[in-house]
């Protein structure tokens, strides 16, 4: 079946450091890929998405490229801020009437000033 | 900005008791979902709901679970006889159409003692 694997957290970085959070997936079809973020006390928010191979999703300085050959969708940001501290979830979905998402476990990012 | 709201934020219940988790989706959304996350594990799909009926449910969503949209604004998840292993964070989500972004609530933490 389909699944998503994320790197273990927590990830602790200093402000302005480069961020990579690894995400790999197993899929039976051709899903869309997503990164969701959860800030403390809030719900999951869509951060970015890519709908097909080689697409790059980007938002708020974050980027991720849909790599079919390596079945990966790694999240990157060139210079993190304290305000980026949150839990980041990688997910895949096929849309359709169900619009069901399959999530990874989430990675906690802590950015220190 | 419209948002999905969930109540309560934290609920403690005794094993064997019935619990109802409440959600108010975004008002013009037509598709509704419940997910859960057991501590340290993945966010898991439970059920999707459209046009007053379940469109898909996971293996987790057994006869102990039910969903309802009783009054056109609330969307509820009922667990009839809670078990210790039902302790988790429960997320409600909604989307305007199929294949569109799902907006998540902040979650209800259910603790079964």
XYZ file of C-alpha atoms in Angstrom:
226
model
C 0.000 0.000 0.000
C 0.913 3.656 -0.164
C 3.027 5.148 2.593
C 5.156 8.156 3.525
C 8.370 8.092 5.538
C 9.868 11.214 7.101
C 13.137 11.765 8.862
C 13.011 11.512 12.619
C 12.974 14.665 14.648
C 13.424 16.853 16.417
C 15.574 18.937 14.115
C 17.271 21.774 15.963
C 18.863 24.587 13.962
C 20.203 28.040 14.554
C 18.532 30.977 12.872
C 19.629 31.460 9.235
C 20.775 27.841 8.914
C 19.862 25.708 5.893
C 17.008 23.277 6.407
C 16.370 19.902 4.832
C 13.640 17.548 6.012
C 13.688 14.278 4.116
C 10.523 12.628 2.849
C 10.216 9.499 0.755
C 7.095 7.766 -0.397
C 5.770 4.486 -1.708
C 2.882 4.769 -4.130
C 0.883 2.404 -6.286
C -0.185 5.205 -8.638
C 0.721 8.816 -9.397
C -0.155 10.866 -6.350
C 0.179 14.521 -5.585
C 2.638 15.316 -2.805
C 2.207 17.829 -0.014
C 3.940 19.449 2.909
C 1.721 20.543 5.784
C 2.888 22.592 8.767
C 1.441 22.756 12.255
C 2.398 25.738 14.382
C 1.927 25.404 18.152
C -1.750 25.392 19.100
C -2.953 25.526 15.493
C -4.271 23.131 12.866
C -2.439 21.619 9.947
C -1.875 24.153 7.166
C -0.919 23.381 3.606
C 2.597 24.727 3.042
C 3.210 23.606 -0.538
C 2.329 20.921 -3.020
C 3.393 19.317 -6.291
C 1.043 17.398 -8.511
C 3.386 15.549 -10.883
C 6.960 14.418 -11.319
C 9.586 17.196 -11.534
C 7.147 19.823 -10.269
C 8.550 22.136 -7.626
C 6.269 23.444 -4.920
C 7.285 26.608 -3.114
C 5.889 28.928 -0.459
C 7.303 31.254 2.223
C 10.880 30.409 1.177
C 10.300 26.668 1.425
C 10.718 24.433 -1.614
C 10.259 20.772 -2.461
C 10.668 18.948 -5.769
C 8.666 15.872 -6.724
C 11.350 13.305 -7.657
C 9.819 10.192 -9.125
C 13.166 8.479 -9.721
C 14.072 8.631 -6.040
C 10.447 8.671 -4.770
C 11.287 11.709 -2.687
C 9.845 15.112 -1.812
C 12.416 16.692 0.493
C 11.587 20.028 2.092
C 14.264 22.732 1.972
C 14.692 26.313 3.084
C 17.808 28.359 2.644
C 17.621 30.393 5.845
C 15.277 29.421 8.663
C 13.771 31.821 11.183
C 12.608 31.284 14.741
C 9.050 31.668 13.451
C 9.514 28.522 11.317
C 9.538 26.400 14.464
C 6.696 23.927 13.959
C 5.891 20.338 13.077
C 6.165 19.545 9.364
C 4.166 16.726 7.784
C 4.800 15.169 4.385
C 1.745 13.631 2.718
C 0.511 12.114 -0.512
C -2.954 12.024 -2.011
C -4.839 11.054 -5.127
C -7.697 13.508 -4.837
C -10.953 12.182 -6.208
C -14.185 12.003 -4.266
C -12.416 10.878 -1.126
C -9.555 13.369 -1.271
C -7.808 11.181 1.303
C -4.305 12.102 2.436
C -1.643 9.676 3.650
C 0.726 11.353 6.092
C 4.142 10.750 7.516
C 4.794 10.947 11.240
C 5.787 14.610 11.213
C 9.129 16.238 11.992
C 9.492 18.782 14.761
C 11.695 21.726 13.788
C 13.074 23.955 16.534
C 14.929 27.076 15.433
C 17.021 28.826 18.059
C 17.933 32.517 17.901
C -9.983 34.157 7.259
C -12.416 31.240 7.575
C -11.167 28.284 9.561
C -12.176 24.867 10.784
C -12.862 24.879 14.506
C -12.874 21.881 16.806
C -14.194 21.498 20.326
C -13.113 20.641 22.893
C -9.357 21.065 22.564
C -8.796 18.330 25.128
C -11.200 15.674 26.400
C -10.596 13.101 29.081
C -13.013 10.187 29.261
C -13.272 6.891 31.054
C -12.859 3.651 29.144
C -16.207 2.380 27.901
C -17.811 5.810 27.785
C -19.216 7.425 24.670
C -17.519 10.553 23.411
C -18.518 13.048 20.732
C -15.926 15.239 19.080
C -17.262 18.321 17.391
C -16.131 20.250 14.360
C -17.441 23.270 12.514
C -16.127 23.104 8.941
C -15.728 26.131 6.701
C -19.218 27.217 5.685
C -19.150 26.712 1.899
C -17.219 23.448 2.042
C -18.867 20.230 0.920
C -16.365 17.494 1.845
C -15.516 16.599 5.421
C -12.904 14.359 6.963
C -11.639 12.967 10.234
C -8.030 11.969 10.848
C -6.277 10.886 14.010
C -2.718 10.788 15.284
C -1.707 8.485 18.095
C 1.229 9.998 19.966
C 4.469 9.405 18.073
C 2.733 7.775 15.123
C 1.464 8.870 11.731
C -1.578 10.979 11.059
C -4.122 8.403 9.835
C -7.205 8.844 7.686
C -10.424 7.730 9.364
C -13.342 8.768 7.185
C -14.548 11.106 4.464
C -18.101 12.414 4.218
C -19.969 14.035 1.359
C -23.622 14.658 0.578
C -24.662 13.328 3.968
C -23.013 9.990 3.604
C -19.663 8.342 4.119
C -17.654 8.232 0.889
C -14.736 6.238 2.258
C -13.611 4.862 5.595
C -10.442 3.201 6.762
C -10.022 -0.093 8.592
C -9.725 1.876 11.827
C -13.261 3.219 11.401
C -15.109 0.215 12.785
C -18.610 -0.077 14.223
C -17.561 1.883 17.312
C -17.197 5.012 15.199
C -19.860 7.085 13.505
C -20.055 10.508 11.901
C -22.926 12.872 11.509
C -23.733 16.304 10.174
C -26.732 16.979 12.355
C -27.601 20.561 11.550
C -25.806 21.697 8.409
C -22.968 23.352 10.277
C -21.502 20.850 12.739
C -19.701 17.665 11.786
C -19.295 15.187 14.628
C -17.308 12.052 15.310
C -18.806 9.693 17.885
C -16.959 6.871 19.551
C -19.535 4.640 21.247
C -17.437 2.778 23.780
C -13.968 4.214 24.093
C -10.899 2.047 24.512
C -7.492 3.021 25.841
C -6.071 2.757 22.324
C -8.485 5.437 21.098
C -6.337 8.001 22.912
C -5.035 10.259 20.156
C -5.232 13.685 18.576
C -8.271 13.836 16.301
C -8.229 16.266 13.380
C -11.245 17.423 11.428
C -10.814 18.806 7.916
C -12.982 20.133 5.137
C -12.592 21.000 1.473
C -14.711 22.964 -0.969
C -14.615 20.369 -3.698
C -12.928 17.086 -4.358
C -9.291 17.462 -5.395
C -8.975 20.774 -3.579
C -7.004 21.727 -0.515
C -8.251 20.324 2.757
C -8.312 22.794 5.647
C -7.647 21.296 9.054
C -8.776 22.209 12.534
C -6.408 22.506 15.465
C -7.321 19.058 16.745
C -8.964 17.541 19.816
C -6.717 15.580 22.126
C -8.702 12.613 23.448
C -7.356 10.840 26.509
C -9.058 7.610 27.556
C -8.294 6.545 31.124
